[in-house]
Every structure is written in structure tokens, then in C-alpha cells.
Short mmCIF file of C-alpha atoms and ligand atoms in Angstrom, two decimals:
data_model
loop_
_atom_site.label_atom_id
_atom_site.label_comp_id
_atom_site.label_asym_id
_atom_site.label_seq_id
_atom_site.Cartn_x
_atom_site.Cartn_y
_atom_site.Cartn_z
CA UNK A 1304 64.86 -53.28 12.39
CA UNK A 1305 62.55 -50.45 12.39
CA UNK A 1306 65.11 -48.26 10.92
CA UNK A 1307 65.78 -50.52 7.77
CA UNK A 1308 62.33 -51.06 7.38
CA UNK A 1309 62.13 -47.23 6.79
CA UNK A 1310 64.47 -47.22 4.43
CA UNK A 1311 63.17 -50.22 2.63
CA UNK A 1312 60.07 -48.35 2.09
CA UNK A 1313 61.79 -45.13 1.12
CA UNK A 1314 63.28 -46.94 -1.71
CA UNK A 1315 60.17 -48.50 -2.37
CA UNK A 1316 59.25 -45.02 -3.19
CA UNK A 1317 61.78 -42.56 -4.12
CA UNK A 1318 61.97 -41.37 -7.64
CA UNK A 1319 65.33 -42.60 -7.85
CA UNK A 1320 63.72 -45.89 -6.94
CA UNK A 1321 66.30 -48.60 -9.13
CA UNK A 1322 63.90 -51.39 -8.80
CA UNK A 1323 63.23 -51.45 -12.66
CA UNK A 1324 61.34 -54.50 -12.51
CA UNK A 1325 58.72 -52.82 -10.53
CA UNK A 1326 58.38 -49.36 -12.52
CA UNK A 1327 58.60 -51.76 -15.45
CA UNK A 1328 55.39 -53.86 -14.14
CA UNK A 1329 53.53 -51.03 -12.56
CA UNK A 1330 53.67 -49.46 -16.02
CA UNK A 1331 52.77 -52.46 -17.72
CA UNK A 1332 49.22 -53.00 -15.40
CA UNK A 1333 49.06 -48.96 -16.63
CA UNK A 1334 48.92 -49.71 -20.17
CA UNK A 1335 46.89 -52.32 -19.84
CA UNK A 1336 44.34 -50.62 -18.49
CA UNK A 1337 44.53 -47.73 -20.35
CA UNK A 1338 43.96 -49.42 -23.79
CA UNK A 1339 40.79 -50.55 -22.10
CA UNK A 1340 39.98 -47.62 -21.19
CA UNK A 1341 41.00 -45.79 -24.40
CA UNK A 1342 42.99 -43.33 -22.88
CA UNK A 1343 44.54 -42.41 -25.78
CA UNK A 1344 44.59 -39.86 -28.21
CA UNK A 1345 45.93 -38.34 -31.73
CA UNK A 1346 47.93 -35.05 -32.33
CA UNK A 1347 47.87 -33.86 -35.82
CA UNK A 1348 51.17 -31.97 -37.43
CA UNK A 1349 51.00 -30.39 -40.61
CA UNK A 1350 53.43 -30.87 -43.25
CA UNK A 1351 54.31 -27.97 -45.91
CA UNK A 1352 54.73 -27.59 -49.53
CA UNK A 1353 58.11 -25.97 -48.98
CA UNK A 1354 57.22 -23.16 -51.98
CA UNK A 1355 53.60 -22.25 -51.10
CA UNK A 1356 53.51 -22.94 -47.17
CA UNK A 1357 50.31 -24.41 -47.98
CA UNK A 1358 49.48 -27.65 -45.46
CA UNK A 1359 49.34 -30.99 -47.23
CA UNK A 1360 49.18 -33.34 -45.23
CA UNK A 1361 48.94 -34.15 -41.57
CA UNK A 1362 50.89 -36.75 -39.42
CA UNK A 1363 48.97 -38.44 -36.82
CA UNK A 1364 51.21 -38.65 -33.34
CA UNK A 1365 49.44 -41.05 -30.44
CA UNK A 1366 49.42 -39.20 -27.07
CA UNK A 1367 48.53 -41.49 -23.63
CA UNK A 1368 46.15 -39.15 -21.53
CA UNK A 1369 47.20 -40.87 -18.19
CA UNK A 1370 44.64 -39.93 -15.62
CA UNK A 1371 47.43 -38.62 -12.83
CA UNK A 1372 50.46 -38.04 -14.91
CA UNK A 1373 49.00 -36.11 -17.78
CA UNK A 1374 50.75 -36.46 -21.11
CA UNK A 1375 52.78 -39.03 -22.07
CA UNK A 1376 54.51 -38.91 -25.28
CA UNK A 1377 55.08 -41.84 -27.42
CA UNK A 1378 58.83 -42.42 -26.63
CA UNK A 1379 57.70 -43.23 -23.21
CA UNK A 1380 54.83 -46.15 -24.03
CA UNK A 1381 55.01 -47.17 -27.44
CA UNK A 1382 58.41 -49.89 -26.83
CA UNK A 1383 56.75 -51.89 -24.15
CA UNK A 1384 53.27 -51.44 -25.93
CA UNK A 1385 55.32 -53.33 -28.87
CA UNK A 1386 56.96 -55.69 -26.50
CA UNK A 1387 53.47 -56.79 -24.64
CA UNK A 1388 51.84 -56.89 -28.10
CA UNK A 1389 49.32 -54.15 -27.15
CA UNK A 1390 50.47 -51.80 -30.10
CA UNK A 1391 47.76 -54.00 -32.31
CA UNK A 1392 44.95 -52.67 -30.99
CA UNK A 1393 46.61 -49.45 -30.22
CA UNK A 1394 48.12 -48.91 -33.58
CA UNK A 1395 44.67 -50.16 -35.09
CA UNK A 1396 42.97 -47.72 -33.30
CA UNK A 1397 45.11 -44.92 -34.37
CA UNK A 1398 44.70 -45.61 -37.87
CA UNK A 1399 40.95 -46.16 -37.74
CA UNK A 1400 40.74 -42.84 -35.80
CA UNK A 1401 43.14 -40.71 -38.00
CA UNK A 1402 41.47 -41.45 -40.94
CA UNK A 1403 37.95 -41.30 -39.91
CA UNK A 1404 39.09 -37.80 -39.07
CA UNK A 1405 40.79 -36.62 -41.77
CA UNK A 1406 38.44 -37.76 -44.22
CA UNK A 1407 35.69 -34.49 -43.32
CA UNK A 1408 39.34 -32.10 -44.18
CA UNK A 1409 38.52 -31.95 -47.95
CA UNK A 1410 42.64 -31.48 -50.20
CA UNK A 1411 44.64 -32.98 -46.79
CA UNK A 1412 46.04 -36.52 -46.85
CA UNK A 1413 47.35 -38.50 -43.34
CA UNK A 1414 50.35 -40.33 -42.07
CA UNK A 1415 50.25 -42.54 -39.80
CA UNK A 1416 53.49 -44.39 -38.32
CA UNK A 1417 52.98 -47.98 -37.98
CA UNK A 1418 55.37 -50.04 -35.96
CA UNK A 1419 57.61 -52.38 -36.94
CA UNK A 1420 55.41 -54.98 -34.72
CA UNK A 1421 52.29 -54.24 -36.38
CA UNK A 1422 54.07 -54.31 -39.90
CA UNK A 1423 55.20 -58.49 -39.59
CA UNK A 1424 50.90 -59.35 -38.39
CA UNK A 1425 50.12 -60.69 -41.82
CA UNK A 1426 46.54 -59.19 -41.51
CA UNK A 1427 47.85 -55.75 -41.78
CA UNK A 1428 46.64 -54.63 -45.52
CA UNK A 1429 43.25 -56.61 -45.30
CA UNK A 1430 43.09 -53.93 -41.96
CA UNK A 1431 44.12 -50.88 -43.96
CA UNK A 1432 41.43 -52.23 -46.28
CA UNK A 1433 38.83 -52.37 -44.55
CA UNK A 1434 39.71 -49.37 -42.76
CA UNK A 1435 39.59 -47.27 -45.51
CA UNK A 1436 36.03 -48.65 -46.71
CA UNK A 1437 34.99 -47.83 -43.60
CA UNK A 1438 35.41 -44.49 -43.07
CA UNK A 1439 35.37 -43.93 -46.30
CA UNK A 1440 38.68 -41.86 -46.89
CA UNK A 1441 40.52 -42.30 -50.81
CA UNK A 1442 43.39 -44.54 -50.26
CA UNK A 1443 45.58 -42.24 -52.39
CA UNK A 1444 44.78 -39.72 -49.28
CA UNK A 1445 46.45 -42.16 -46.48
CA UNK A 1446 50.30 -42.55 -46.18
CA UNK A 1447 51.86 -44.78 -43.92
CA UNK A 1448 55.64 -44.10 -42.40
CA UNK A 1449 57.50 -47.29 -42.15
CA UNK A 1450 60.85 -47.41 -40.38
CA UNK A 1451 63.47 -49.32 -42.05
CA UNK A 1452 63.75 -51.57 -39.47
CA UNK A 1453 60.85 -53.19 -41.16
CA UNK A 1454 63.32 -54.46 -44.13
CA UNK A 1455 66.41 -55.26 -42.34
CA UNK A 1456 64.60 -58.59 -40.94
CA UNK A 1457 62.96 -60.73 -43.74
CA UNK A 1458 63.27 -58.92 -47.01
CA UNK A 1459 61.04 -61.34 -48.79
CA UNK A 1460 58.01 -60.84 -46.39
CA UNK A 1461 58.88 -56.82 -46.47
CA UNK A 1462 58.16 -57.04 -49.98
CA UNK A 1463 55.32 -59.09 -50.48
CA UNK A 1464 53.30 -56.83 -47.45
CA UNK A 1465 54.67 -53.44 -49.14
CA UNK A 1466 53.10 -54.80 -52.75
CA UNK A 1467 50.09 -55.50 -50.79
CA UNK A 1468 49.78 -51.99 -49.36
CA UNK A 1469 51.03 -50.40 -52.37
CA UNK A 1470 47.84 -52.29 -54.61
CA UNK A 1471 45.33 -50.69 -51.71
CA UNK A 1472 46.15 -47.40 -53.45
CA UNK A 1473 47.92 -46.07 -50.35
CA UNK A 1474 51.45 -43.97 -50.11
CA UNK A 1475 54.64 -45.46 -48.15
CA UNK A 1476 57.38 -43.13 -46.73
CA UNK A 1477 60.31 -44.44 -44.99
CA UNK A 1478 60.39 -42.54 -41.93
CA UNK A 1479 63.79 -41.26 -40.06
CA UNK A 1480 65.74 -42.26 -43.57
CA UNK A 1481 69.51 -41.64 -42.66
CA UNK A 1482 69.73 -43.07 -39.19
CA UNK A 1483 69.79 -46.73 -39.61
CA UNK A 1484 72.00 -49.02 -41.83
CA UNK A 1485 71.90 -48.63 -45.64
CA UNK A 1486 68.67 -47.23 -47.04
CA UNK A 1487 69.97 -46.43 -50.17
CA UNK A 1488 69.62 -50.02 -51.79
CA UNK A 1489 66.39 -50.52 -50.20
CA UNK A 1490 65.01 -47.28 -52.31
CA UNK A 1491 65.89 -49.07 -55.23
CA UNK A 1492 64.21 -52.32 -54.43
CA UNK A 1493 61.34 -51.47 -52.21
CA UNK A 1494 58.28 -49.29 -53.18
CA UNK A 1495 58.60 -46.08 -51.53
CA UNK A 1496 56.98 -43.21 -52.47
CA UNK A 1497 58.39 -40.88 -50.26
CA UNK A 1498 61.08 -40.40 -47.32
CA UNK A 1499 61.43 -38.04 -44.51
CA UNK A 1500 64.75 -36.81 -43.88
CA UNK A 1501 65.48 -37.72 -40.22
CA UNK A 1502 65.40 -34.61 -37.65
CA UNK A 1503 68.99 -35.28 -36.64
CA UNK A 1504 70.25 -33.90 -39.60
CA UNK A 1505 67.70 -31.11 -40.19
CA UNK A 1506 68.50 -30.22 -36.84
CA UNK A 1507 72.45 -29.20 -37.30
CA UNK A 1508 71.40 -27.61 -40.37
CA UNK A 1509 73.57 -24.33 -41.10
CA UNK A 1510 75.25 -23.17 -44.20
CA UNK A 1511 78.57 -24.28 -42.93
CA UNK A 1512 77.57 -27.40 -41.55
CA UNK A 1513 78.45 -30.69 -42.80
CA UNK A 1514 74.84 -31.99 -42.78
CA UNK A 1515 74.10 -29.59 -45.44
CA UNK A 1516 76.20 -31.66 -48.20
CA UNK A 1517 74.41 -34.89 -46.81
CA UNK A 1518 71.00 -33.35 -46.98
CA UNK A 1519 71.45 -32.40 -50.58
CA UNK A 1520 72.74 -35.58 -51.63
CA UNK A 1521 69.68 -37.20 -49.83
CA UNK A 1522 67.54 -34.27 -52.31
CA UNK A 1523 69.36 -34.97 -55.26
CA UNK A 1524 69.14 -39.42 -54.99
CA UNK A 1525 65.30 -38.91 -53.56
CA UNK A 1526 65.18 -36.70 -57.26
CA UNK A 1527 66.75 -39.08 -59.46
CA UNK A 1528 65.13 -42.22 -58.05
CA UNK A 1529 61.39 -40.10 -58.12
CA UNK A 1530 60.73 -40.51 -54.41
CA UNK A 1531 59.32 -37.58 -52.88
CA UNK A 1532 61.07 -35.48 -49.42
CA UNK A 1533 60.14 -34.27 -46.56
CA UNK A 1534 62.44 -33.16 -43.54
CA UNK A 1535 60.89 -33.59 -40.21
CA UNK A 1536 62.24 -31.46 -37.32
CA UNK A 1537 62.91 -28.07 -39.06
CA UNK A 1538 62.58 -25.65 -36.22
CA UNK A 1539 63.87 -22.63 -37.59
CA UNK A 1540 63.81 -19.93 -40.67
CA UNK A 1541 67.69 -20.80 -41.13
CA UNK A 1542 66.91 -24.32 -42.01
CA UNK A 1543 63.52 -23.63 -43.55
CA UNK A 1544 66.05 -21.37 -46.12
CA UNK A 1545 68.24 -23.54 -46.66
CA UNK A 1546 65.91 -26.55 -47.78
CA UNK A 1547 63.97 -24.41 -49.79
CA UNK A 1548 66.53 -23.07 -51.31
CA UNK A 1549 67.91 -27.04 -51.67
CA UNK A 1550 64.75 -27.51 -53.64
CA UNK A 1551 63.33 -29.92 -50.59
CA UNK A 1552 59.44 -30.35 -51.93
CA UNK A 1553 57.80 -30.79 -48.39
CA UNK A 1554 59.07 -29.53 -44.39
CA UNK A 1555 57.53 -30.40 -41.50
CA UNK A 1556 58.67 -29.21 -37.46
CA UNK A 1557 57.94 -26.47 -35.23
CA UNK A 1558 59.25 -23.50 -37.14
CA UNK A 1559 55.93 -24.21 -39.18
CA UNK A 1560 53.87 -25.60 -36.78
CA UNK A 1561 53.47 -28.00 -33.83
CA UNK A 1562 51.76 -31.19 -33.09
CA UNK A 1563 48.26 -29.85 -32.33
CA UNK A 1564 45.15 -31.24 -30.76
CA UNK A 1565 42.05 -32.03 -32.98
CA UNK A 1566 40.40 -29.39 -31.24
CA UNK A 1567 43.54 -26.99 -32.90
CA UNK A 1568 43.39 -28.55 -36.77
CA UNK A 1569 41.31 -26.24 -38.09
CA UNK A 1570 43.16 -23.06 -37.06
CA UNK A 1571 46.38 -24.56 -37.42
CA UNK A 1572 45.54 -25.69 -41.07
CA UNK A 1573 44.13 -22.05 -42.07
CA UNK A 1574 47.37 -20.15 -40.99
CA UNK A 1575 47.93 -17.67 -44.00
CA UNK A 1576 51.73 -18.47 -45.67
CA UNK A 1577 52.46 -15.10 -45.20
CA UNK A 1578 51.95 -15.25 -41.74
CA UNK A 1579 54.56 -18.26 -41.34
CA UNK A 1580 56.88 -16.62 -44.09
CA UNK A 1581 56.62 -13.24 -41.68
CA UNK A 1582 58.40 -15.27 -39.27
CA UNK A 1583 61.45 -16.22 -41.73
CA UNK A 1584 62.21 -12.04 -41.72
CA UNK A 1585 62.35 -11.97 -37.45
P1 C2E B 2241 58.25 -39.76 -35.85
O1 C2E B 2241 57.24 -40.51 -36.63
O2 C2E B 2241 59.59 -39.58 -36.46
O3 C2E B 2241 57.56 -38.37 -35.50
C1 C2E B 2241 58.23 -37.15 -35.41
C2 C2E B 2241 58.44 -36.74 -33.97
O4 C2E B 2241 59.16 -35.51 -33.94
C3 C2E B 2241 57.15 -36.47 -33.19
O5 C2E B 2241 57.41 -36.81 -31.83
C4 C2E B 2241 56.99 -34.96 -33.33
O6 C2E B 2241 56.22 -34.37 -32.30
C5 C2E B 2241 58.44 -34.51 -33.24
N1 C2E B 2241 58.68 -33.25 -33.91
C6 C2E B 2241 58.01 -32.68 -34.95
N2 C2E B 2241 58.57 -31.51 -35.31
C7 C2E B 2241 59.62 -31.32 -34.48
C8 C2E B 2241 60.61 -30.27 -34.36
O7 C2E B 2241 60.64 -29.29 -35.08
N3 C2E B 2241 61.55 -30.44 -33.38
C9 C2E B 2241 61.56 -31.53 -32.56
N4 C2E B 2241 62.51 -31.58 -31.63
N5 C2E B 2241 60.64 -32.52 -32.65
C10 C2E B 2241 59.70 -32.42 -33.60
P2 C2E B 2241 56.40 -37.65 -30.96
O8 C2E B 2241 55.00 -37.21 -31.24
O9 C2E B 2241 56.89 -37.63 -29.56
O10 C2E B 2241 56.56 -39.12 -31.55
C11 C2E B 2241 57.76 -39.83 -31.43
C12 C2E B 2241 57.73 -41.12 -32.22
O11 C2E B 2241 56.76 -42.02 -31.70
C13 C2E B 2241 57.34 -40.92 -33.69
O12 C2E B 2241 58.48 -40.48 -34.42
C14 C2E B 2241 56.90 -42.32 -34.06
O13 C2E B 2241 58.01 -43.12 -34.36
C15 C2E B 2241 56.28 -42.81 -32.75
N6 C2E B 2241 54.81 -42.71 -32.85
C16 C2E B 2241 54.00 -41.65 -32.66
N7 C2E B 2241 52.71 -41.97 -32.84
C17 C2E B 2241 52.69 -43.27 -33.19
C18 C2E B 2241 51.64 -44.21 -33.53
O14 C2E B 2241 50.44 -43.89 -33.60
N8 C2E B 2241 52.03 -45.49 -33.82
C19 C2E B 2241 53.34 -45.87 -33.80
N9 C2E B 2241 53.63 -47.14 -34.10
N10 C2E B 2241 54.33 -45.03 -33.50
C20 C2E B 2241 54.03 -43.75 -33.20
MG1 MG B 2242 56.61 -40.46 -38.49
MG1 MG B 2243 60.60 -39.40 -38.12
MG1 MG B 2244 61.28 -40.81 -35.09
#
């Protein structure tokens, strides 16, 4: 009795504990709590003009500053934060917060990903709206990433709440473009102004690879259909090379810099070009 006892309450606590339904609900009272608590937080990453390594733009990333487990990256909180219908307030808060911040970083515009969940609440643009009166950053200055997930569901609805955004003033990019179904129609029929070339290809990016071919046909469509690129994920000079050299307008990814902490934005942003370039010659 004793002895099964034990082991009942080993389970209860071993990492390898399988009892999903209670990691599931002890990290659901977590979340809970720490949206009350605001225990979260925004990393900024810089994106490049590809020619002039000069920063244009940052993307906001949310970061959950748990109180015993340190950082927890979005991968980890953001699905059941969608599935309790907490990413409202969280993904309200982000926006409010990455544009209040970026509006004192005069020449630097800000994405900021918004979930599929918060993209079908119908009060979405009036809450861009008013946060951009608020804090008093130029629409034209605010990008929002959109998955194409977004489209796949009700087409009609995608459209009407992308015109709305688009008439705020703000920029759309369709973020991960190559990993879901189609994307190439919805180019054509949805206003994007820009999409970011999904780190999975970026990633296996060598001369010889085969992603190469794919990424320049993604370059030369983007081109002809006068939506702007970025590739997320480039994490070395090889693959910085070989999209500039592709003509890709914008890179983003570790090779040029990391997510950073506001604290970090400054410094990261005032990195001379040659200094990054220097690294291309290691
Ligand atoms: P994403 O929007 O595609 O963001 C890019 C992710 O790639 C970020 O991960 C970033 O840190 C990472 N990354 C950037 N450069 C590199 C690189 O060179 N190599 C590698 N391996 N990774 C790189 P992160 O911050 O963990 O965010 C993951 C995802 O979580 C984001 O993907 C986005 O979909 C979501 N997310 C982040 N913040 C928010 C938010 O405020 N709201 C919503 N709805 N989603 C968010
Ligand atoms: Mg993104
Ligand atoms: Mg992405
Ligand atoms: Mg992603």
C-alpha cells in the first residue's frame, strides 16, 4: 500500500510525469495569473536593408518572465493563450506596448505578429486605431505579420478586416510565406505589402541547395507582383551572400542580430554596417 502510494506520488512528480491533463491545467492557472500580473515582456529584432545593413525596422517577440522558470518563449504559451482566449489581452498589450515604444526611435517602423485568434475579433482595426492615436506612432510606421492561416478559413471576412487595416494606413506582411498551403493566389487577391520568407528555407540555404531555386522564385513573384521581402532566420554570411546577391531587399536572423531586450535596442540599432559586414569576411 505504502509502496504504491510512493510511486503514485513519484509520478505525480517526475518530469516524465504523462499526466498531460495536469501539466496542461497547472499551466493554464500559470497563465492566468501571469496576464494579471503582467509578466510579460517584448524582445525587439532588427530587420536589415540587405544593401546598406542599415536597421529598418524592428519585430516585436512576447517573452513570459515566469517568476521560477525564467524565460519562456512564445512556442511554449502562445497556443493555449489562443485556446483559453487570453491572447486578447495579451496580444493587445503587445501591440499597445511595441508601439508606444518604438514611437521615441525616430526612421524605425514595428512588426508585430498578431494571431490568427485575435485576427477573426471584429474589433481588431477600431483597436489598432485607437492604438495608434494613442501613442501617437504614424500608422505607415506599424506593420503587422499575419499568418496565412488567417485566409484559409473565411476569405470574405479576411478581406473585409485586411481593407480595414489597410485604410488605417498600416503595412501587412504575411509571415512564414512558403510553409502552409497555396499563398501564391492569396498575393494576388489579398493586400499584402510585404512577405517574409519562412526560416525553413533560409535555413538550408547553400549555393547547391535546392532551396536556393525556390527562394529566387519567391524574389522574383514578390518583384513582379510589388510586394516587398524579407527572409527571417538568416544565421550566417553564406546565406546573407546569397540573398543579397538574389537581390532580397530586407534579412532578418542572428547572423545580423538577435532578439534583444529593450534595455539592448539602442546599441543593437547603432551597430556600424561595417562591423556586421566584417563578420561576412571570418
Ligand atoms: P515569427 O513571427 O516567425 O518570429 C520569428 C522567430 O524566429 C522568433 O522566435 C525569433 O526569435 C526567431 N529567429 C529570429 N532569427 C532567427 C535565426 O536566425 N535563427 C533561428 N533559429 N531563429 C530565429 P520567437 O521569438 O520564439 O517567436 C516564435 C513565434 O511566436 C513567432 O514566430 C510568432 O509566430 C509567435 N509570437 C511571438 N511574439 C508574438 C506576439 O506578440 N503575438 C503573437 N500572436 N505571436 C507571437
Ligand atoms: Mg513574425
Ligand atoms: Mg516567421
Ligand atoms: Mg514563425
Amino acid at each position: 500500500q505504502a509502496k504504491q502510494e510512493r510511486r503514485g506520488s513519484y509520478r505525480f512528480f517526475a518530469p516524465e510525469m504523462n499526466d498531460l491533463a495536469l501539466v496542461r491545467q497547472t499551466l493554464e492557472m500559470d497563465l492566468r495569473r501571469a496576464v494579471k500580473a503582467g509578466e510579460f515582456d517584448l524582445h525587439f529584432q532588427p530587420r536589415f536593408d540587405t544593401r546598406t545593413l542599415k536597421p529598418v525596422s524592428v519585430e516585436a517577440l512576447m517573452r513570459w518572465q515566469h517568476p521560477e522558470r525564467g524565460m519562456i518563449p512564445p512556442a511554449q504559451f502562445i497556443p493555449l493563450a489562443e485556446e483559453l482566449g487570453l491572447i486578447h489581452e495579451m496580444g493587445a498589450w503587445s501591440l499597445r506596448h511595441a508601439c508606444s515604444v518604438i514611437a521615441s526611435y525616430e526612421g524605425i517602423a514595428v512588426s508585430v505578429n498578431i494571431s490568427p485568434v485575435q485576427f477573426r475579433d471584429p474589433g481588431l482595426a477600431d483597436l489598432v486605431a485607437s492604438i495608434l492615436k494613442e501613442t501617437g506612432l504614424a500608422p505607415h510606421r506599424l506593420e503587422l505579420e499575419l499568418t496565412e492561416g488567417v485566409l484559409l478559413e473565411n476569405t470574405e471576412m479576411a478581406q473585409t478586416v485586411l481593407t480595414a487595416l489597410k485604410k488605417l494606413g498600416v503595412t501587412l506582411a504575411m509571415d512564414d510565406f512558403g510553409t502552409g498551403y497555396s499563398s501564391l493566389g492569396y498575393l494576388q487577391h489579398f493586400p499584402f505589402d510585404r512577405l517574409k520568407i519562412d526560416q525553413a528555407f533560409v535555413s538550408q540555404l547553400t549555393a547547391q541547395d535546392s532551396s536556393r531555386p525556390i527562394v529566387q522564385a519567391i524574389l522574383a513573384m514578390a518583384r513582379s507582383l510589388g510586394i516587398s521581402v524579407t527572409a527571417e532566420g538568416v544565421e550566417t554570411a553564406e546565406q546573407f551572400m546569397l540573398l543579397r546577391a538574389d537581390q532580397c531587399a530586407e534579412v532578418q536572423g542572428f547572423f545580423l542580430a538577435k532578439p534583444v531586450p529593450l534595455a539592448e535596442l539602442r546599441q543593437t540599432l547603432s551597430v556600424p554596417p561595417d562591423q556586421i559586414l566584417s563578420r561576412t569576411a571570418a
